[in-house]
PDB file of C-alpha atoms in Angstrom:
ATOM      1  CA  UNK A  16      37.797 120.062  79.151  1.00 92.00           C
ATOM      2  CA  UNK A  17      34.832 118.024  79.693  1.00 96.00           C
ATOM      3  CA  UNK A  18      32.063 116.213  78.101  1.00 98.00           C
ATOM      4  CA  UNK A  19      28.523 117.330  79.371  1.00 98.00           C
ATOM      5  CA  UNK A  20      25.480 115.641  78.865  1.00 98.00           C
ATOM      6  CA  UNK A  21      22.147 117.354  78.873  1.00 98.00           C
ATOM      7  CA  UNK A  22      19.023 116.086  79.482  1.00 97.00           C
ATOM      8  CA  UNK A  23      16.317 117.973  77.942  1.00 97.00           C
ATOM      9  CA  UNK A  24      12.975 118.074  79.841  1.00 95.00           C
ATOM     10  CA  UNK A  25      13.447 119.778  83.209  1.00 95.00           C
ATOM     11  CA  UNK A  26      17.059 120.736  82.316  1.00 97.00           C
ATOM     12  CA  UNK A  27      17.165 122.452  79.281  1.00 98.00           C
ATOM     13  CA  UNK A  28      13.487 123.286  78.252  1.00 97.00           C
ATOM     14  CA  UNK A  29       9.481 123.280  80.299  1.00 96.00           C
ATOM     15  CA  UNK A  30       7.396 122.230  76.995  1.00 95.00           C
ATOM     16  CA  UNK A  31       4.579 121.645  79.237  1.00 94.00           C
ATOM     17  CA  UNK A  32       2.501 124.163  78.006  1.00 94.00           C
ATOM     18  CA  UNK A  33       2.870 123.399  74.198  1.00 95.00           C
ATOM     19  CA  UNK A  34       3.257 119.560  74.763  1.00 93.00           C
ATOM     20  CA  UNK A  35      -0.219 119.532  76.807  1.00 95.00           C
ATOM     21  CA  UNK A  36      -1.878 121.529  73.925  1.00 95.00           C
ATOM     22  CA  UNK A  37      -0.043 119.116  71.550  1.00 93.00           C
ATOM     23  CA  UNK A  38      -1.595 116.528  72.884  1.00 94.00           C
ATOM     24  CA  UNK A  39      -5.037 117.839  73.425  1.00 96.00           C
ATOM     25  CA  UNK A  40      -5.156 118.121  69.889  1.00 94.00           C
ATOM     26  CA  UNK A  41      -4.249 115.019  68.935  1.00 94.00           C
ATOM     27  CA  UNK A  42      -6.759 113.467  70.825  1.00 95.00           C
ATOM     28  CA  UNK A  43      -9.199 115.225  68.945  1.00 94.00           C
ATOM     29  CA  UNK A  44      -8.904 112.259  66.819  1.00 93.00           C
ATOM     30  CA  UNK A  45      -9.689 109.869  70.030  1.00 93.00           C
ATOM     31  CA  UNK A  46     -12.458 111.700  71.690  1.00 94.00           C
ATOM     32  CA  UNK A  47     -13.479 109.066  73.971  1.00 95.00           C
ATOM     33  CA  UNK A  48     -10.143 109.527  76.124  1.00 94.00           C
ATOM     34  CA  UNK A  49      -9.574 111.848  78.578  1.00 95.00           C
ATOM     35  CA  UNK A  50      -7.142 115.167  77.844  1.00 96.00           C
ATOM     36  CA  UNK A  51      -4.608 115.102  80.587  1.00 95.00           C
ATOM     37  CA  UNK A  52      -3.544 118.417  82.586  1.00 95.00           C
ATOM     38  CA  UNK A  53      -0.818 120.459  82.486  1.00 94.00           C
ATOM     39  CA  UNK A  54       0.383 118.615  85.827  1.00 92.00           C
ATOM     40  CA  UNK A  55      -0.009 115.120  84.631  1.00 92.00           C
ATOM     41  CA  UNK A  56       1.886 115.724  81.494  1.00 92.00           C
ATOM     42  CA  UNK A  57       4.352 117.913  83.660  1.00 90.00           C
ATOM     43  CA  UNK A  58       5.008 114.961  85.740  1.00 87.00           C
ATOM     44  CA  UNK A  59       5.693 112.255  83.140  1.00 88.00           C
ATOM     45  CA  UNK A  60       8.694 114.033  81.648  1.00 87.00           C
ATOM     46  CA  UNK A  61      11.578 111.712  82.571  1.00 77.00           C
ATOM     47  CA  UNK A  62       9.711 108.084  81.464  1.00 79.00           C
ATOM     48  CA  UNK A  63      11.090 106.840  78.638  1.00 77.00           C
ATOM     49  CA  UNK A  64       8.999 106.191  75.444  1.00 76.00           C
ATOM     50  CA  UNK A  65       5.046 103.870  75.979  1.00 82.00           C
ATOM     51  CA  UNK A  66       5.572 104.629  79.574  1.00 86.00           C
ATOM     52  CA  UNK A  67       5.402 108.712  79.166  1.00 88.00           C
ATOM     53  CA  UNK A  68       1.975 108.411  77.458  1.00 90.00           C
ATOM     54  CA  UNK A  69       0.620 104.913  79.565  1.00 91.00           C
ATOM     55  CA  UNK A  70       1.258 107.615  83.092  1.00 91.00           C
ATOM     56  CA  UNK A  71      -0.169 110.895  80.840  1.00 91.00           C
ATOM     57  CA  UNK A  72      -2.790 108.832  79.153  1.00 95.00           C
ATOM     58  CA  UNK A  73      -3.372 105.424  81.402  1.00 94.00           C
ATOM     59  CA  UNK A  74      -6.773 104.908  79.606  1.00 95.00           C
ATOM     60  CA  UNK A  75      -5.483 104.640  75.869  1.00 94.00           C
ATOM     61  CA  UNK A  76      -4.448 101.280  74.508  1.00 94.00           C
ATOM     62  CA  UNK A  77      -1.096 100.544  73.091  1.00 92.00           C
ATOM     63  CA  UNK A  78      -2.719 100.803  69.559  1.00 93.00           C
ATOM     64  CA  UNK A  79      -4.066 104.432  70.423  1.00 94.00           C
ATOM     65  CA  UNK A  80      -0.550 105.273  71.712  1.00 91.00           C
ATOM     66  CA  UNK A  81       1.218 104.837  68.875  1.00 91.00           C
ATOM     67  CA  UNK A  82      -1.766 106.511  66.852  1.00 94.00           C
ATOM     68  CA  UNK A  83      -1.248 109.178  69.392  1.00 92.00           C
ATOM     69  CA  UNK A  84       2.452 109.674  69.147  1.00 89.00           C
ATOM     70  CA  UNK A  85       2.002 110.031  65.579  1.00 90.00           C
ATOM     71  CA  UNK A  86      -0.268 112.502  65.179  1.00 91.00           C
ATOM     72  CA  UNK A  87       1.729 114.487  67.887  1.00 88.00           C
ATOM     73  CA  UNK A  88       4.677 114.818  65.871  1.00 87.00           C
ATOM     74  CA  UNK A  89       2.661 117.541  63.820  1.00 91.00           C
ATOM     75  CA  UNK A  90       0.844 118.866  66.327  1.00 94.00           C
ATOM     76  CA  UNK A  91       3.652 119.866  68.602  1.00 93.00           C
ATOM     77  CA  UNK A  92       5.530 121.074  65.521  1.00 93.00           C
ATOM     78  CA  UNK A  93       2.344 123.532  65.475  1.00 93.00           C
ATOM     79  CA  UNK A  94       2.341 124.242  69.230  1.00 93.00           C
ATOM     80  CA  UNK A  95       5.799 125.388  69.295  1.00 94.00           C
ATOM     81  CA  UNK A  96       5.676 127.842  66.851  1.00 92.00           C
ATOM     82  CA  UNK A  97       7.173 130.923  68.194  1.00 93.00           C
ATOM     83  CA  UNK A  98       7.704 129.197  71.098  1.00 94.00           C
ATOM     84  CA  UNK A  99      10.513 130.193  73.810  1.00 96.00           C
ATOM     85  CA  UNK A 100      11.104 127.171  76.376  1.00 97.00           C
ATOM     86  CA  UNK A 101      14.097 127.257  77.448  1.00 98.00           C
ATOM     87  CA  UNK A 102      14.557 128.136  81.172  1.00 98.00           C
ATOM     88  CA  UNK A 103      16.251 131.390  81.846  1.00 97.00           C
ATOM     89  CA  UNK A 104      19.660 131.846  81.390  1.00 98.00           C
ATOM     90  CA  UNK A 105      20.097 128.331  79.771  1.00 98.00           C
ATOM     91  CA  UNK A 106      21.089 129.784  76.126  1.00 98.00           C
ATOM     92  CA  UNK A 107      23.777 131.978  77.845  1.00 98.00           C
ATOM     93  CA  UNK A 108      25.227 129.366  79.717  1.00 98.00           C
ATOM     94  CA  UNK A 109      25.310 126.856  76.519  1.00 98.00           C
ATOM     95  CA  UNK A 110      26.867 129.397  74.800  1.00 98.00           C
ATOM     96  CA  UNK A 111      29.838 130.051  77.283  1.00 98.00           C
ATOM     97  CA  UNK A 112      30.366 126.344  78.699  1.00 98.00           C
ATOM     98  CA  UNK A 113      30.914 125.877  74.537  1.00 98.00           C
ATOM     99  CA  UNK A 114      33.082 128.850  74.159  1.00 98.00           C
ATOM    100  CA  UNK A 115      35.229 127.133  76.893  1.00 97.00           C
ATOM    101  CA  UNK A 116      36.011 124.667  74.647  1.00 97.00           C
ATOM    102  CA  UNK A 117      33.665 121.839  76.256  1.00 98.00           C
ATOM    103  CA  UNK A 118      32.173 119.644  74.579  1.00 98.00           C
ATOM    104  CA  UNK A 119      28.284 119.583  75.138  1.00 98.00           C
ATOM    105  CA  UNK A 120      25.642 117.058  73.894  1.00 98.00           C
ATOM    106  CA  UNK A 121      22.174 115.377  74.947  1.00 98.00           C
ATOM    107  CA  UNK A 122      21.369 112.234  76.219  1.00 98.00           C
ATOM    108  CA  UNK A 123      17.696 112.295  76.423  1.00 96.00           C
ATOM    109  CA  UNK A 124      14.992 109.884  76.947  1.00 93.00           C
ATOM    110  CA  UNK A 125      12.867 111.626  73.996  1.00 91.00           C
ATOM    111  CA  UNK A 126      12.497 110.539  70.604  1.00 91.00           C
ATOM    112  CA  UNK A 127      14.643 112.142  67.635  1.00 95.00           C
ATOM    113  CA  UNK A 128      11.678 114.039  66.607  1.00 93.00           C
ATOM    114  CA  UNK A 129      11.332 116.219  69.881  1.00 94.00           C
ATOM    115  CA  UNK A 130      14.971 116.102  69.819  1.00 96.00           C
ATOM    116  CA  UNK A 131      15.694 117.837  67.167  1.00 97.00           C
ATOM    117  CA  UNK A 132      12.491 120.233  67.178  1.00 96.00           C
ATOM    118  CA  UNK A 133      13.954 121.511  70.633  1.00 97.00           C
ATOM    119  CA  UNK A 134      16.881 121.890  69.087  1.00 98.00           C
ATOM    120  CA  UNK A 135      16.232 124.301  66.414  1.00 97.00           C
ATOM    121  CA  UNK A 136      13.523 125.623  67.342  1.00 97.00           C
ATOM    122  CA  UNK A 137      15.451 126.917  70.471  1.00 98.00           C
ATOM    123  CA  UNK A 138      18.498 127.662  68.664  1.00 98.00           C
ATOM    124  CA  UNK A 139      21.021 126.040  70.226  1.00 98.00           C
ATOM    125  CA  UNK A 140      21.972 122.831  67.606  1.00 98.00           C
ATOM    126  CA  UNK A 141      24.669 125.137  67.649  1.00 98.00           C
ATOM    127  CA  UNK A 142      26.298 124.372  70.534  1.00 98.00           C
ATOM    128  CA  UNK A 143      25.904 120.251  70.202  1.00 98.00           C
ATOM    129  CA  UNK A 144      28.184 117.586  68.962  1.00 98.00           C
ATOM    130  CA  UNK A 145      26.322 114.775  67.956  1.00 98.00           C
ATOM    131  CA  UNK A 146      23.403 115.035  70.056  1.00 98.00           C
ATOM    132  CA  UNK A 147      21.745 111.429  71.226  1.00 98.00           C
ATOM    133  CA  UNK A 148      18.324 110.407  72.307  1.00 97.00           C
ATOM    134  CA  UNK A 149      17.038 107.336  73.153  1.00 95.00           C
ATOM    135  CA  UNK A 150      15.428 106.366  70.431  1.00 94.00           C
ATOM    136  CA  UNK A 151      18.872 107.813  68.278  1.00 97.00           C
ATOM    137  CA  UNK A 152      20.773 105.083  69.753  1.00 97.00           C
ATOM    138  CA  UNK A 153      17.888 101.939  69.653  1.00 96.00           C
ATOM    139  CA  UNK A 154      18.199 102.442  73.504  1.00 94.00           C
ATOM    140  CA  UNK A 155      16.216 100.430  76.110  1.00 92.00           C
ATOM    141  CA  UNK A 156      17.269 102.838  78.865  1.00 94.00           C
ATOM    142  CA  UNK A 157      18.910 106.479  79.525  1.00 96.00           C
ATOM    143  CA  UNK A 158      22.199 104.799  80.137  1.00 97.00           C
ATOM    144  CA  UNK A 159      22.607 103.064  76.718  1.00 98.00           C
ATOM    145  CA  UNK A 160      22.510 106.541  75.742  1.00 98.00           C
ATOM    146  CA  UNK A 161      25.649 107.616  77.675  1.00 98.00           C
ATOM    147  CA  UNK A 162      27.247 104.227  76.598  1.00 98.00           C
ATOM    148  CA  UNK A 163      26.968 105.591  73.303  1.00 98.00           C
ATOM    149  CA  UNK A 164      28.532 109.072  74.011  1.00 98.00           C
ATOM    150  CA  UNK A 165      31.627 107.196  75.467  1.00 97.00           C
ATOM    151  CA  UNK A 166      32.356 104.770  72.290  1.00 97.00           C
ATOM    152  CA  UNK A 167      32.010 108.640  70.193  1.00 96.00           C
ATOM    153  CA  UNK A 168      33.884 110.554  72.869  1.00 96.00           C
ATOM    154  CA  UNK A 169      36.435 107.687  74.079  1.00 95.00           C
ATOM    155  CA  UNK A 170      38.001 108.064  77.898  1.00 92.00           C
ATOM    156  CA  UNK A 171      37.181 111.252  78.662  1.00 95.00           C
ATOM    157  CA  UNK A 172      35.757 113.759  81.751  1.00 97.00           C
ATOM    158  CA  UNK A 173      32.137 113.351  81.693  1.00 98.00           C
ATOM    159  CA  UNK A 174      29.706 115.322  83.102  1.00 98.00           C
ATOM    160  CA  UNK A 175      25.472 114.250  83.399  1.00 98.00           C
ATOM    161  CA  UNK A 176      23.421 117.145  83.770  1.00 98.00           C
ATOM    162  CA  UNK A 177      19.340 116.096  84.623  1.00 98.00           C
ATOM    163  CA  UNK A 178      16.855 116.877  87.123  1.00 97.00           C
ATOM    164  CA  UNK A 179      15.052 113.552  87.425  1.00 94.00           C
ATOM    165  CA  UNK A 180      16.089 110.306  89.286  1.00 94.00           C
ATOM    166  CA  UNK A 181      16.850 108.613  85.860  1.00 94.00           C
ATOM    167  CA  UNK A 182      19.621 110.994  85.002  1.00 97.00           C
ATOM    168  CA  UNK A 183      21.238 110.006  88.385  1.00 97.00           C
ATOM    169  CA  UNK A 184      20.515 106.114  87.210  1.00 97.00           C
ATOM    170  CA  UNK A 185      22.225 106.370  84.015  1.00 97.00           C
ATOM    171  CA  UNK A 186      25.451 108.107  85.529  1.00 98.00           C
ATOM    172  CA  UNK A 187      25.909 105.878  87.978  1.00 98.00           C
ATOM    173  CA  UNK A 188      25.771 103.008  85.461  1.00 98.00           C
ATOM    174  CA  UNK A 189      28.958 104.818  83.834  1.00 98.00           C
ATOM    175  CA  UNK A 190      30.204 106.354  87.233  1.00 97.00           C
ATOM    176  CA  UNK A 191      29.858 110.024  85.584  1.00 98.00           C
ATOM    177  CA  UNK A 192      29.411 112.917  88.076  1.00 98.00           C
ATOM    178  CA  UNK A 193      25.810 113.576  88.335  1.00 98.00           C
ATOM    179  CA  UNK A 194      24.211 117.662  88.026  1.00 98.00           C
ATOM    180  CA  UNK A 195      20.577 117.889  88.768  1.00 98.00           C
ATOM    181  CA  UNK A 196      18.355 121.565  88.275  1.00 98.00           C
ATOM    182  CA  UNK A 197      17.191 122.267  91.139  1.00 97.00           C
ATOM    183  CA  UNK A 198      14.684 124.526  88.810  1.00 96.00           C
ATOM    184  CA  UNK A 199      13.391 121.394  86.630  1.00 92.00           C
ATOM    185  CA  UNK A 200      10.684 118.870  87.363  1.00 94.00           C
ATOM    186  CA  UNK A 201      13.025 116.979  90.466  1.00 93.00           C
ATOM    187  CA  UNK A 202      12.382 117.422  93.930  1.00 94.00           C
ATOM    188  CA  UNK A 203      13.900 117.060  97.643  1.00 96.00           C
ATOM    189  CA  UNK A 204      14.299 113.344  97.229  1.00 97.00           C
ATOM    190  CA  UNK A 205      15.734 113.156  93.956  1.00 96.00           C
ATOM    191  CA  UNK A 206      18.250 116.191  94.484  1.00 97.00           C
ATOM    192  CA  UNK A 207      19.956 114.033  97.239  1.00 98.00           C
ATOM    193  CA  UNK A 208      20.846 111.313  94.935  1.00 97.00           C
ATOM    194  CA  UNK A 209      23.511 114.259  93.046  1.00 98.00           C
ATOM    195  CA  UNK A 210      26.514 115.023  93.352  1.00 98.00           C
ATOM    196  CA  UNK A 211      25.333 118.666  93.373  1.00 98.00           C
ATOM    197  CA  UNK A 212      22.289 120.331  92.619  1.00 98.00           C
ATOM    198  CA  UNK A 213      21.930 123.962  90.850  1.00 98.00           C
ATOM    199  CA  UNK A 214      20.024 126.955  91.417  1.00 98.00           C
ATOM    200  CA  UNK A 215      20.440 128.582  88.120  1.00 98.00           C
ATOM    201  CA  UNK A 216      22.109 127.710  84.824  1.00 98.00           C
ATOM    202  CA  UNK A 217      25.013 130.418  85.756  1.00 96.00           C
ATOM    203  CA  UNK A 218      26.000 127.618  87.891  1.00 98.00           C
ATOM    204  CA  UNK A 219      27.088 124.876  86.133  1.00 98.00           C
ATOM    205  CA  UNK A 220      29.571 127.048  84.705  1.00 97.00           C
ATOM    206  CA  UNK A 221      31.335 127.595  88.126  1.00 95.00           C
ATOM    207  CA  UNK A 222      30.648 123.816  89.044  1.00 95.00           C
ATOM    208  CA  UNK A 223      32.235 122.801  85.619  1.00 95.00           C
ATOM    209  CA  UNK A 224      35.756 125.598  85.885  1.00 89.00           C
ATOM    210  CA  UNK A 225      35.990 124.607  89.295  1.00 81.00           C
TER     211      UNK A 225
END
């Protein structure tokens, strides 16, 4: 059995629409900055913490930053109401890989709040043992979060699932396998830095019983 590691963004979920709304609100408070697009928020997932908001939001200071990520703590709990993000055919395959008897987690370069609001609000907390984010583990980078999943998990067949070059980073730091969606937010040059690359969700599951 093996340990698999989810990213989130790009692998898991596409927030873009309610994080860009998210944000739009909370800059309400800061009217003098620009509201980013869809695209530019689209293409930030994957940065870890300041540096997500200084490439969706280069104008804002580091003081309007953290104002910002404040206020869209409640903001995106708003925009996801009702919300269905996951990409198709993602809760199905959680659900089998875990009735397998694998064990599945996160290693994500969000905070614990988006963490956890994807989590329930998508339903699938269910399937995750001790789920990790970067700011969970104090974390300067996505592979601090995979050294914690190894002190937890001990030696051990691990698996990282991600779709963006910095999932590919942090397994090589560990020498994990390395999964990237072909469906998430990666493209041509990124895919060829995996060990294999997946059309749909269905096939991780044949990757992983191989």
């Amino acid at each position: 059995m093996a340990v698999i590691l989810f990213d989130i963004d790009g692998t898991l979920v596409d927030t873009t629409g309610p994080m860009t709304q998210a944000i739009h609100e909370a800059l309400e408070q800061l009217p003098h900055l620009p509201k980013p697009s869809e695209d530019a928020v689209r293409s930030g997932y994957g940065l870890a913490g300041n540096a997500f908001w200084e490439h969706v939001i280069p104008e804002a200071t580091i003081e309007e930053i953290h104002q910002i990520r404040k206020l869209r703590h409640e903001t995106l709990e708003r925009a996801m109401e009702g919300q269905h993000v996951l990409f198709d055919g993602i809760y199905e395959m959680l659900e089998a890989l875990h009735a397998n008897g694998h064990t599945l987690t996160t290693a994500s370069n969000c905070g614990v709040h988006y963490l956890n609001l994807m989590l329930d609000t998508q339903n699938i907390r269910q399937f995750m043992t001790a789920p990790e984010c970067l700011e969970s583990v104090n974390g300067e980078k996505k592979a601090d979060i995979l050294t914690a999943h190894r002190l937890r998990h001990g030696e051990n067949d691990y698996v990282m699932v991600g779709d963006r070059k910095s999932d590919v980073e942090a397994a090589r730091a560990h020498d994990f396998p390395v999964v990237l969606t072909g469906f998430g937010f990666g493209n041509e040059d990124e895919w060829a830095l995996a060990d294999h690359v997946i059309a749909t969700p269905n096939d991780l599951i044949a990757y992983i019983e191989a």
